[in-house]
Short mmCIF file of C-alpha atoms in Angstrom, two decimals:
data_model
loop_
_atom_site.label_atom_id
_atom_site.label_comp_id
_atom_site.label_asym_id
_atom_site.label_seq_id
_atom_site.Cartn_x
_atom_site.Cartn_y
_atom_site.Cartn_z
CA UNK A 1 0.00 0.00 0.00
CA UNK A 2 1.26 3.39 -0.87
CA UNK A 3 0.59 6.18 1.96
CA UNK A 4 2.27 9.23 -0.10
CA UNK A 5 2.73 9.53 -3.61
CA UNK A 6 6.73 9.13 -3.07
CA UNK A 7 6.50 6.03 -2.31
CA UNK A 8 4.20 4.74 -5.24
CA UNK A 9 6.32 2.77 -8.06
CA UNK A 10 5.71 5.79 -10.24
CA UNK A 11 9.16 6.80 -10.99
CA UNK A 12 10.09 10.23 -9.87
CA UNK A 13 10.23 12.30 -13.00
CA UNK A 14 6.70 11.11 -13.56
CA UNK A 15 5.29 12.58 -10.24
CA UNK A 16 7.10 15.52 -11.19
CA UNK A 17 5.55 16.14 -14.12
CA UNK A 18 1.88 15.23 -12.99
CA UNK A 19 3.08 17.82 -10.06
CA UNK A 20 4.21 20.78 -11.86
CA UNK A 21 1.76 20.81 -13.91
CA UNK A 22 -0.76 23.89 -13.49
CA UNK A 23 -3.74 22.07 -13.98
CA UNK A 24 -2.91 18.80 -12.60
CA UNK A 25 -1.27 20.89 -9.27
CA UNK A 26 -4.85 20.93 -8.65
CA UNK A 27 -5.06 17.49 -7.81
CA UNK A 28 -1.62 16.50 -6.42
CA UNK A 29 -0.33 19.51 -5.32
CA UNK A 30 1.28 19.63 -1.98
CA UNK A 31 -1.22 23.04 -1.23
CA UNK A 32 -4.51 21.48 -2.62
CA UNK A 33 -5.24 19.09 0.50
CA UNK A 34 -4.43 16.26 -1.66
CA UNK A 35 -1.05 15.38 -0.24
CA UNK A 36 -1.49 11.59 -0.22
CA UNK A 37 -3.57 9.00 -2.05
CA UNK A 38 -6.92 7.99 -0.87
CA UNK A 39 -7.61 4.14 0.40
CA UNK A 40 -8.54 3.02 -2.98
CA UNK A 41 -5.55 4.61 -4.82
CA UNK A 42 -3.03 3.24 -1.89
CA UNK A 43 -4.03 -0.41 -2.62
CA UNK A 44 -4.89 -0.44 -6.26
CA UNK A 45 -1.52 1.04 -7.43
CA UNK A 46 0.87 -1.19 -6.42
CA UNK A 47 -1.49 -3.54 -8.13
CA UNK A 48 -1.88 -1.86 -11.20
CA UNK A 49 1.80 -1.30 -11.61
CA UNK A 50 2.66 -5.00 -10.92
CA UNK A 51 0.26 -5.96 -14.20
CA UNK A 52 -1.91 -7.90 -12.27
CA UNK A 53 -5.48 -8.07 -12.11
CA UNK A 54 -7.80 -6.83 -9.27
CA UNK A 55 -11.23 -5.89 -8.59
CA UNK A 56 -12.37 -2.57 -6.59
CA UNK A 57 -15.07 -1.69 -4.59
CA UNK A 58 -14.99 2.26 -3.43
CA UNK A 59 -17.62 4.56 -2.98
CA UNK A 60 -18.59 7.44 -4.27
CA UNK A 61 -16.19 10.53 -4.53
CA UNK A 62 -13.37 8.27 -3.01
CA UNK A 63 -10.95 9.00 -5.90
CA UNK A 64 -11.57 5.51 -7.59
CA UNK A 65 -10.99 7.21 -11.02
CA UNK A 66 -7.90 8.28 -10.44
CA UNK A 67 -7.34 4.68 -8.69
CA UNK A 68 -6.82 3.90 -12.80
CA UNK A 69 -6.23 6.25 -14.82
CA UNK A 70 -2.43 7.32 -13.51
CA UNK A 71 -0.98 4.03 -13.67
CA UNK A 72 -2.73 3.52 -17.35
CA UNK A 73 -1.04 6.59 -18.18
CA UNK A 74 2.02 5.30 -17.01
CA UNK A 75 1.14 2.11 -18.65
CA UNK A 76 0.74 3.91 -22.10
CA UNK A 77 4.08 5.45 -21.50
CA UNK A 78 6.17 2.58 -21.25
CA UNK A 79 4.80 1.20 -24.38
CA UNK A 80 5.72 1.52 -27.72
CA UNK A 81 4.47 4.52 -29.74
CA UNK A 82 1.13 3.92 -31.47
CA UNK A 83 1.76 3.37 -35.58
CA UNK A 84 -0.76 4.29 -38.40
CA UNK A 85 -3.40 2.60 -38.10
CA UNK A 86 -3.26 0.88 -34.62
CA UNK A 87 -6.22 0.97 -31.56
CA UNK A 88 -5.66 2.61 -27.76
CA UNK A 89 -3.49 1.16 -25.35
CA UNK A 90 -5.60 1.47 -22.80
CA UNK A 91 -9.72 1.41 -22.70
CA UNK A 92 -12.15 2.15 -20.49
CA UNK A 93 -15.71 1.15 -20.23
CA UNK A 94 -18.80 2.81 -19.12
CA UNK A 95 -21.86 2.36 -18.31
CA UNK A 96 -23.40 5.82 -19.51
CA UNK A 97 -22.21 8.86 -21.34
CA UNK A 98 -22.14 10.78 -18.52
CA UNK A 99 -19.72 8.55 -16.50
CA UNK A 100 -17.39 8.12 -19.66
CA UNK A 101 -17.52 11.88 -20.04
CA UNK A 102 -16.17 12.15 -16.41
CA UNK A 103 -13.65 9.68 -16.74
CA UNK A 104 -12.32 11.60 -19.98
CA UNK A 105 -11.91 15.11 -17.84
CA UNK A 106 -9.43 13.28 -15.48
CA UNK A 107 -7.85 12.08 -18.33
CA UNK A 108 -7.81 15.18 -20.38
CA UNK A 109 -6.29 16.81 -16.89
CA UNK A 110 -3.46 14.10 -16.50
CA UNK A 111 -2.69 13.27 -19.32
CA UNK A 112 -1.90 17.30 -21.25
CA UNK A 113 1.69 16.72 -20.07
CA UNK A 114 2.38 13.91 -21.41
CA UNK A 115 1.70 14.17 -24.82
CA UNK A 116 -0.86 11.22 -24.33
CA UNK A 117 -4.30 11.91 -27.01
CA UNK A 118 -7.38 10.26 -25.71
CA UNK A 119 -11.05 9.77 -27.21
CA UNK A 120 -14.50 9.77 -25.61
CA UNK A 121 -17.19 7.28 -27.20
CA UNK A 122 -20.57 7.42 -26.55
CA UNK A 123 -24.12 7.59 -28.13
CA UNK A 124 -26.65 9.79 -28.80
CA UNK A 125 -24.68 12.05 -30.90
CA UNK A 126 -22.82 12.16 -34.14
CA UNK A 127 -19.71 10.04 -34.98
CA UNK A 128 -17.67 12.95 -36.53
CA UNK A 129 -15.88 14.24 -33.65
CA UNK A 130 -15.24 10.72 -32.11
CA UNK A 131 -13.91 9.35 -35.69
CA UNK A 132 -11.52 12.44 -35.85
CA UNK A 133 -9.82 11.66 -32.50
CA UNK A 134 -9.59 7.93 -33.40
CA UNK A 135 -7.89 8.67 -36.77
CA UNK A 136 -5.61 10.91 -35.29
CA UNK A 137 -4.32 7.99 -32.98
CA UNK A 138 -5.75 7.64 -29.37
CA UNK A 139 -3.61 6.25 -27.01
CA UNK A 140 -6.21 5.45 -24.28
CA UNK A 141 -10.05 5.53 -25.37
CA UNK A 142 -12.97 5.45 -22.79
CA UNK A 143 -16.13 4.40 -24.15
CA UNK A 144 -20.07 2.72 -23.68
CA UNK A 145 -19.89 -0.87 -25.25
CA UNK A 146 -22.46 0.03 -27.63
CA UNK A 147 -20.38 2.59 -29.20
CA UNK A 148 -17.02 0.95 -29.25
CA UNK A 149 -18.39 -1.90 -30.95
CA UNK A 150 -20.21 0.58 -33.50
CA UNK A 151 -16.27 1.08 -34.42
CA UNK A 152 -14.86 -1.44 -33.95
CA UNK A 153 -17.16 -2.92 -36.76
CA UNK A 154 -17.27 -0.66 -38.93
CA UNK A 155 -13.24 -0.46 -38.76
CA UNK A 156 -12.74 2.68 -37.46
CA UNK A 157 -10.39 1.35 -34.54
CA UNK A 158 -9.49 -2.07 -33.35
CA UNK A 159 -8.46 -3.66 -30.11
CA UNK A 160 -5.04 -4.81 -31.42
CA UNK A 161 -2.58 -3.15 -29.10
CA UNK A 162 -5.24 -3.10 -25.48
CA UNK A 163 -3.10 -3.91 -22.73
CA UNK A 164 -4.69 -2.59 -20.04
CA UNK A 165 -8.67 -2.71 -19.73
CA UNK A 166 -10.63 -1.12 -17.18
CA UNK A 167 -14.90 -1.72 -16.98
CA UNK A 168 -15.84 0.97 -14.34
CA UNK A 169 -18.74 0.48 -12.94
CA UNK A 170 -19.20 -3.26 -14.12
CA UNK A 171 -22.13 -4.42 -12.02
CA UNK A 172 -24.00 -0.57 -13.39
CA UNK A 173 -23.10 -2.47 -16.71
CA UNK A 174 -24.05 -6.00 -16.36
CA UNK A 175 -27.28 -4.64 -14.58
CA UNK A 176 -28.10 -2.73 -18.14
CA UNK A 177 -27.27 -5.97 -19.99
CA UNK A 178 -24.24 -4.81 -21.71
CA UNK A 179 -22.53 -8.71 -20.61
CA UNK A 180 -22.56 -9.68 -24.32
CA UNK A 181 -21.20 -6.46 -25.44
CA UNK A 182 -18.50 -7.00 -23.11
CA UNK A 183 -17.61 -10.46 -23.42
CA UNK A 184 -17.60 -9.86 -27.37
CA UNK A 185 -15.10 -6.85 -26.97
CA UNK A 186 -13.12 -8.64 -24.10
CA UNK A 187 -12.85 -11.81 -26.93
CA UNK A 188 -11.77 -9.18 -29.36
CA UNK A 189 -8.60 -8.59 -27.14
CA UNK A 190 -5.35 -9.68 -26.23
CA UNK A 191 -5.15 -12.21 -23.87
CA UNK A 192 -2.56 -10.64 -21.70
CA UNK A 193 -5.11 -7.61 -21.11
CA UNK A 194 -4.45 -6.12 -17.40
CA UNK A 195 -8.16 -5.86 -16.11
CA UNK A 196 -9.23 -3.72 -13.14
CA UNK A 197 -13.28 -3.90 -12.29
CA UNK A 198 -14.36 -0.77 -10.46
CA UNK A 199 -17.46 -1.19 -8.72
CA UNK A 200 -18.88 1.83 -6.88
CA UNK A 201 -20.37 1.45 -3.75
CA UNK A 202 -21.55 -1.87 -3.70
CA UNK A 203 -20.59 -4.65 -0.89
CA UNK A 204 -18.76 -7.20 -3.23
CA UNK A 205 -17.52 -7.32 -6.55
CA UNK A 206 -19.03 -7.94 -9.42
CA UNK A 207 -18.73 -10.31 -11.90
CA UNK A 208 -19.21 -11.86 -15.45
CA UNK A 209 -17.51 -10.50 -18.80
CA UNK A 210 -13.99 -9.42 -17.06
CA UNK A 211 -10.98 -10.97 -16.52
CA UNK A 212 -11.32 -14.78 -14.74
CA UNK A 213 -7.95 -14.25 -13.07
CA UNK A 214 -8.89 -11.06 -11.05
CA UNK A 215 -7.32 -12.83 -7.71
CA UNK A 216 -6.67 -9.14 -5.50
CA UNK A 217 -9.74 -7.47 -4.38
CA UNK A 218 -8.97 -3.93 -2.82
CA UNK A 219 -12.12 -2.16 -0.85
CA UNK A 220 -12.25 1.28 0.67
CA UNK A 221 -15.05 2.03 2.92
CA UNK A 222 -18.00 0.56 0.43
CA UNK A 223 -20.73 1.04 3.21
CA UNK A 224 -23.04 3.90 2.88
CA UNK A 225 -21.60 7.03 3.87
CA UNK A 226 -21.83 8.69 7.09
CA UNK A 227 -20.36 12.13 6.41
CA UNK A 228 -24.56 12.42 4.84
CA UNK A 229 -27.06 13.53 7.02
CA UNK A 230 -30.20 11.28 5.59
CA UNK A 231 -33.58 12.53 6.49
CA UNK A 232 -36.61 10.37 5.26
CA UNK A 233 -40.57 12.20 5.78
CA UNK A 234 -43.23 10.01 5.30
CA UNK A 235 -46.33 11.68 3.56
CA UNK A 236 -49.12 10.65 0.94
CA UNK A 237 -48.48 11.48 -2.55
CA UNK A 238 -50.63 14.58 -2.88
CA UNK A 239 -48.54 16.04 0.06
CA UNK A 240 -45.53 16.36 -2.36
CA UNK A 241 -44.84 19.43 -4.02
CA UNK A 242 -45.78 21.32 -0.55
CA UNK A 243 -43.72 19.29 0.97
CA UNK A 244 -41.10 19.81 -1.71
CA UNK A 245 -41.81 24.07 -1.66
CA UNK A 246 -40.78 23.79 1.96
CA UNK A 247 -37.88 21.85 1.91
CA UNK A 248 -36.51 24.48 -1.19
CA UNK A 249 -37.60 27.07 1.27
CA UNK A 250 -35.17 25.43 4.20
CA UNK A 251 -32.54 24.81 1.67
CA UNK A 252 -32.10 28.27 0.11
CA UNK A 253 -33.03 30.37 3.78
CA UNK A 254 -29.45 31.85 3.63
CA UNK A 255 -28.53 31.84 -0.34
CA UNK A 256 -28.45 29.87 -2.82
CA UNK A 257 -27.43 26.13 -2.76
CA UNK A 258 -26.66 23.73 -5.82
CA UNK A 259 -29.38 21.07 -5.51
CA UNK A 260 -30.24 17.95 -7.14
CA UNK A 261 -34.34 16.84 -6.93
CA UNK A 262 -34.71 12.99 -8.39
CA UNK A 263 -37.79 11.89 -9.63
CA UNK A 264 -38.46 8.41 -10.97
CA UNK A 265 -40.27 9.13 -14.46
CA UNK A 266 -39.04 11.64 -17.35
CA UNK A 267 -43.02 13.46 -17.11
CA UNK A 268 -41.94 14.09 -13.55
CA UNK A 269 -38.93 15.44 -14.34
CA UNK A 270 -40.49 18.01 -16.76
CA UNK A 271 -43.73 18.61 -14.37
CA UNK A 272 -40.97 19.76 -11.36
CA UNK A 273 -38.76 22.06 -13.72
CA UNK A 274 -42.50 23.98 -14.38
CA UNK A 275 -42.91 24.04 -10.56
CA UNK A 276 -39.87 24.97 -8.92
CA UNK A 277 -39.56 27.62 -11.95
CA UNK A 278 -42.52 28.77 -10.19
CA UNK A 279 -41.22 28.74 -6.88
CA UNK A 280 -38.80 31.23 -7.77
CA UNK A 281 -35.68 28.89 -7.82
CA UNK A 282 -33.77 28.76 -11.51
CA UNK A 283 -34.04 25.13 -12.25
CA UNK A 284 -33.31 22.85 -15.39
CA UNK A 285 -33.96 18.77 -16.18
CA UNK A 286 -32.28 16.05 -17.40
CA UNK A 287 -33.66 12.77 -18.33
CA UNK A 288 -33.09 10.18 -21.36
CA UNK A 289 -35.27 11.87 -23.61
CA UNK A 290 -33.22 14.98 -23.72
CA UNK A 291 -30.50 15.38 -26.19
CA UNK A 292 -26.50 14.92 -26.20
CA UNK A 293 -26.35 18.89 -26.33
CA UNK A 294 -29.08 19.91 -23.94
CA UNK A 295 -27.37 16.90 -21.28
CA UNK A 296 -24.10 19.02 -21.82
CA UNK A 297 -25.84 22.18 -21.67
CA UNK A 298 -27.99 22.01 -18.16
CA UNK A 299 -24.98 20.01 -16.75
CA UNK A 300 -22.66 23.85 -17.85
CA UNK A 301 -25.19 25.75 -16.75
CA UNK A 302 -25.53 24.05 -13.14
CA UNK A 303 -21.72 23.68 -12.73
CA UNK A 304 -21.66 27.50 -13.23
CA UNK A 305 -24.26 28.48 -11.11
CA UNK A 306 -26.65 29.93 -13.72
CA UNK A 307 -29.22 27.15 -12.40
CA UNK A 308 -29.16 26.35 -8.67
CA UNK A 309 -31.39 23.34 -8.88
CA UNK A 310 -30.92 20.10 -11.30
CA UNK A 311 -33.77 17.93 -10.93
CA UNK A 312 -32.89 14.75 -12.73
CA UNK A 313 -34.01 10.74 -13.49
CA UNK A 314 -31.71 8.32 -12.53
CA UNK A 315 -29.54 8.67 -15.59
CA UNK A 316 -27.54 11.34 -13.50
CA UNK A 317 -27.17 8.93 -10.12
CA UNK A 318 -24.20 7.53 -11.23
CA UNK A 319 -21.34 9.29 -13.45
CA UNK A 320 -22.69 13.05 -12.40
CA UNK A 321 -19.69 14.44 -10.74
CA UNK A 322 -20.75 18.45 -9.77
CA UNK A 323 -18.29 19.78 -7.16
CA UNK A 324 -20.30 21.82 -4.14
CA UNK A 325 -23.53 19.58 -4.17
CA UNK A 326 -24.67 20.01 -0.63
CA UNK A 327 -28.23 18.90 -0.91
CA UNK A 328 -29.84 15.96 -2.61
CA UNK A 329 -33.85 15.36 -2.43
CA UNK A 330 -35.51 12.42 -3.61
CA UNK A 331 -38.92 13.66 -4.62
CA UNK A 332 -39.43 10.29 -5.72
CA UNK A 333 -37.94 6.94 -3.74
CA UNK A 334 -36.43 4.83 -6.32
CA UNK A 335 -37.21 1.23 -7.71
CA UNK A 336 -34.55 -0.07 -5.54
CA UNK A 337 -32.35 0.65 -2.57
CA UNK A 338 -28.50 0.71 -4.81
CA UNK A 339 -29.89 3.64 -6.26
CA UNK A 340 -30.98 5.39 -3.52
CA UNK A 341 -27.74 5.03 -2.27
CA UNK A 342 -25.74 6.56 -5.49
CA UNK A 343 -28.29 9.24 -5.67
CA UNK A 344 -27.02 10.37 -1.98
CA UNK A 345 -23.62 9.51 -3.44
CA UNK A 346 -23.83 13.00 -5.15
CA UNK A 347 -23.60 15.19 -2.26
CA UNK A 348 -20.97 14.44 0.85
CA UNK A 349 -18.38 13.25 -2.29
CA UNK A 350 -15.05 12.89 -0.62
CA UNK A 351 -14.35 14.01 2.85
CA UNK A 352 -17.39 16.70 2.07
CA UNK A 353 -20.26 17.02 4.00
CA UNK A 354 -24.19 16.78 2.63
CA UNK A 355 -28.23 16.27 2.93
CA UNK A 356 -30.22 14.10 1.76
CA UNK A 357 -33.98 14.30 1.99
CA UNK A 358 -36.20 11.68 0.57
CA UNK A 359 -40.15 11.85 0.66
CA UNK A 360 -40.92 8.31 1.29
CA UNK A 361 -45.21 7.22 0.70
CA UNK A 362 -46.93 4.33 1.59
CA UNK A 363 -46.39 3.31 -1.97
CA UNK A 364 -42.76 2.55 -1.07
CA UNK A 365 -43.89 0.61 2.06
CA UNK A 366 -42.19 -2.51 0.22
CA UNK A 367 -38.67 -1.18 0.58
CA UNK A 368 -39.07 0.12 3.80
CA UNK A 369 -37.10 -2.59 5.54
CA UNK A 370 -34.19 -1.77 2.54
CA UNK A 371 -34.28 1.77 3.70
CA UNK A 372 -34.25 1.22 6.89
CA UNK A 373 -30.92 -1.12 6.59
CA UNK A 374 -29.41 2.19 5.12
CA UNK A 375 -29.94 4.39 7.56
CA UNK A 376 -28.94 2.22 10.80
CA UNK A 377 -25.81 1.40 8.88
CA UNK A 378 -24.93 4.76 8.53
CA UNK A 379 -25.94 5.99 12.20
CA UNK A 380 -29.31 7.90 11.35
CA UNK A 381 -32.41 8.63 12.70
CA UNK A 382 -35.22 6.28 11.98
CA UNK A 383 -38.63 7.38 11.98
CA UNK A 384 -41.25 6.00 13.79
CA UNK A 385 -44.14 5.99 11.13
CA UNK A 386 -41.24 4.62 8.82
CA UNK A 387 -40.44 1.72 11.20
CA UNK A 388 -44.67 0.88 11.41
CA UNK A 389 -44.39 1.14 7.18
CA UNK A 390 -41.62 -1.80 7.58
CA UNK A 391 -43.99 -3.45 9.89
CA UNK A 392 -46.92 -3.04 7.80
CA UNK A 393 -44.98 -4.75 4.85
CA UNK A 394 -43.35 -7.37 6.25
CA UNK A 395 -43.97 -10.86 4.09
CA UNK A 396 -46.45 -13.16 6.12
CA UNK A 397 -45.47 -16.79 6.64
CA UNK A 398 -47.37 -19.43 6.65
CA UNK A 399 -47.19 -22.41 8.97
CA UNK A 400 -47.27 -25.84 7.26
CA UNK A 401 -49.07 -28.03 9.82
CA UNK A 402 -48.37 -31.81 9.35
#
């Protein structure tokens, strides 16, 4: 395990660079509070570096993409240059577009000194760009498994020269039924691959469509996490949006704060923006239906502060990385419990602190018993009418009499 970055196998001119670099100062500078890896990053490195496999569990905003990307950087270096026509070195693969675009802004910051060109594939908008920064020779590529097979049969790029392969996220992945996407594209590779699975938050690793040989599992604190204050009010369905007027009310007393609001259908979505609009608050959506552009757009515009409140479907509980997020409300409780816990995930990232609030109705009363799991594990407060929901719910069993 590495406890400061001088005692990783990176070799000293390397840490140099990544350290006198302007942007990348802003990450492993000795004055940024960042003066020694996180849990995940101490035991995945020496890992990484060694070429052997491993599988990660982390939660959210523990630095797990970092974990990965510096030693595939310093994978990619110690490799022979890329020739005309060969694939990446390295690939990544995500789950959404929205996760892959993260991963490619820690790239893009790590990688400028380096020399080392990158590409971002993903759906939902056009090929053009993507082909461009292919053709021009991308030495690690991040990418959905829809889209990189889109290339990799029409011949754009090819999996050749993949010596490192990282599937962030897998059980996300294997959960949206991308398992024969990535067992085709894992196929498709050398065998000697080094393959890290990242899996967020979750209490083991997942499985199915990475490497077999993944013997060293590293774990950092994959519980819920307790730096969140988690509030749950129990109210009927029609209580909602006055429910949801005070709670903006509470939130935004002494400015304002950057907010996310979850809700579990796209009509939802749209029917809040109209009604917190209304409350006075400067609010924007983002669901599946929207486009590529107006994803990018809202996501600018609440990363700047033009809009204070994001109210989003679960496409933005995992891979939306907004700095600042002190608030999360779930308008809506989701389908299951995992999600509920990486829609929290976006406030209280890192060391930070955050609130959640979550309006739970007697239509949820079957998860109950999930939520209230969550909240003893992470040392909250349980309500009573909650704990008589749980109660309510509980499966009968029957009594076979002989």
């Amino acid at each position: 395990m590495f406890d400061q970055f001088d005692s990783s196998n990176f070799r000293s001119g390397y840490i140099n660079v990544l350290i006198a670099s302007d942007v990348a100062s802003r990450g492993l500078g000795k004055n940024s509070g960042y003066g020694k890896p996180t849990s995940i990053q101490a035991q995945s490195w020496p890992i990484c570096l060694s070429g052997r496999d491993l599988i990660g569990i982390a939660q959210t905003g523990s630095g797990k993409t970092l974990s990965y990307i510096l030693p595939a950087l310093y994978h990619i270096l110690k490799m022979p240059k890329l020739e005309e026509g060969d694939g990446p070195i390295a690939l990544v693969l995500a789950p959404t577009r929205e996760l892959a675009q993260q991963i490619q802004a820690v790239i893009s910051i790590f990688s400028r000194t380096m020399r080392i060109r990158h590409a971002c594939l993903y759906g939902g908008t056009s090929k053009m760009y993507q082909t461009r920064d292919l053709c021009r020779g991308a030495e690690i590529v991040v990418a959905t498994p829809g889209r990189l097979i889109d290339f990799l049969e029409s011949g754009t790029t090819n999996v050749n020269r993949i010596t490192y392969l990282v599937l962030d996220e897998a059980d996300r992945m294997l959960d949206m039924g991308f398992e024969p996407q990535i067992r085709k594209i894992i196929q498709m590779t050398r065998e000697d691959f080094l393959g890290s699975l990242l899996r967020e938050g979750g209490s083991s690793a997942g499985g199915g469509g990475g490497s077999s040989d993944a013997r060293n599992l590293c774990s950092s604190n994959s519980g819920t996490q307790t730096q969140n204050g988690l509030f749950v009010e129990i109210c009927h369905e029609y209580e909602k949006p006055a429910k949801l007027q005070n709670l903006l009310k509470e939130i935004f007393v002494d400015g304002p704060r950057r907010t996310i609001i979850f809700a579990s259908t796209k009509r939802t979505v749209d029917d809040l923006v109209i009604m917190v609009n209304k409350y006075g608050y400067r609010a924007m959506g983002i669901h599946g239906d929207k486009s590529q552009w107006n994803r990018d757009q809202t996501l600018r515009d609440f990363r700047s502060g033009y809009i204070n409140v994001l109210i989003a479907s679960d496409v933005a509980s995992r891979g939306l990385d907004v700095e600042d997020i002190k608030y999360v409300v779930n308008y809506d409780f989701p389908d299951n419990t995992e999600n509920y816990v990486h829609r929290i995930g976006r406030t209280a990232r890192s060391t930070k602190t955050g609130i959640s609030y979550t309006l739970f109705t007697p239509l949820n009363g079957n998860k109950a018993q999930d939520l209230i799991d969550i909240l003893n594990e992470a040392h909250q407060f349980v309500p009573d009418r909650l704990l008589l929901l749980a109660a309510k719910n509980k499966p009968i069993t029957t009594r076979q009499w002989k």
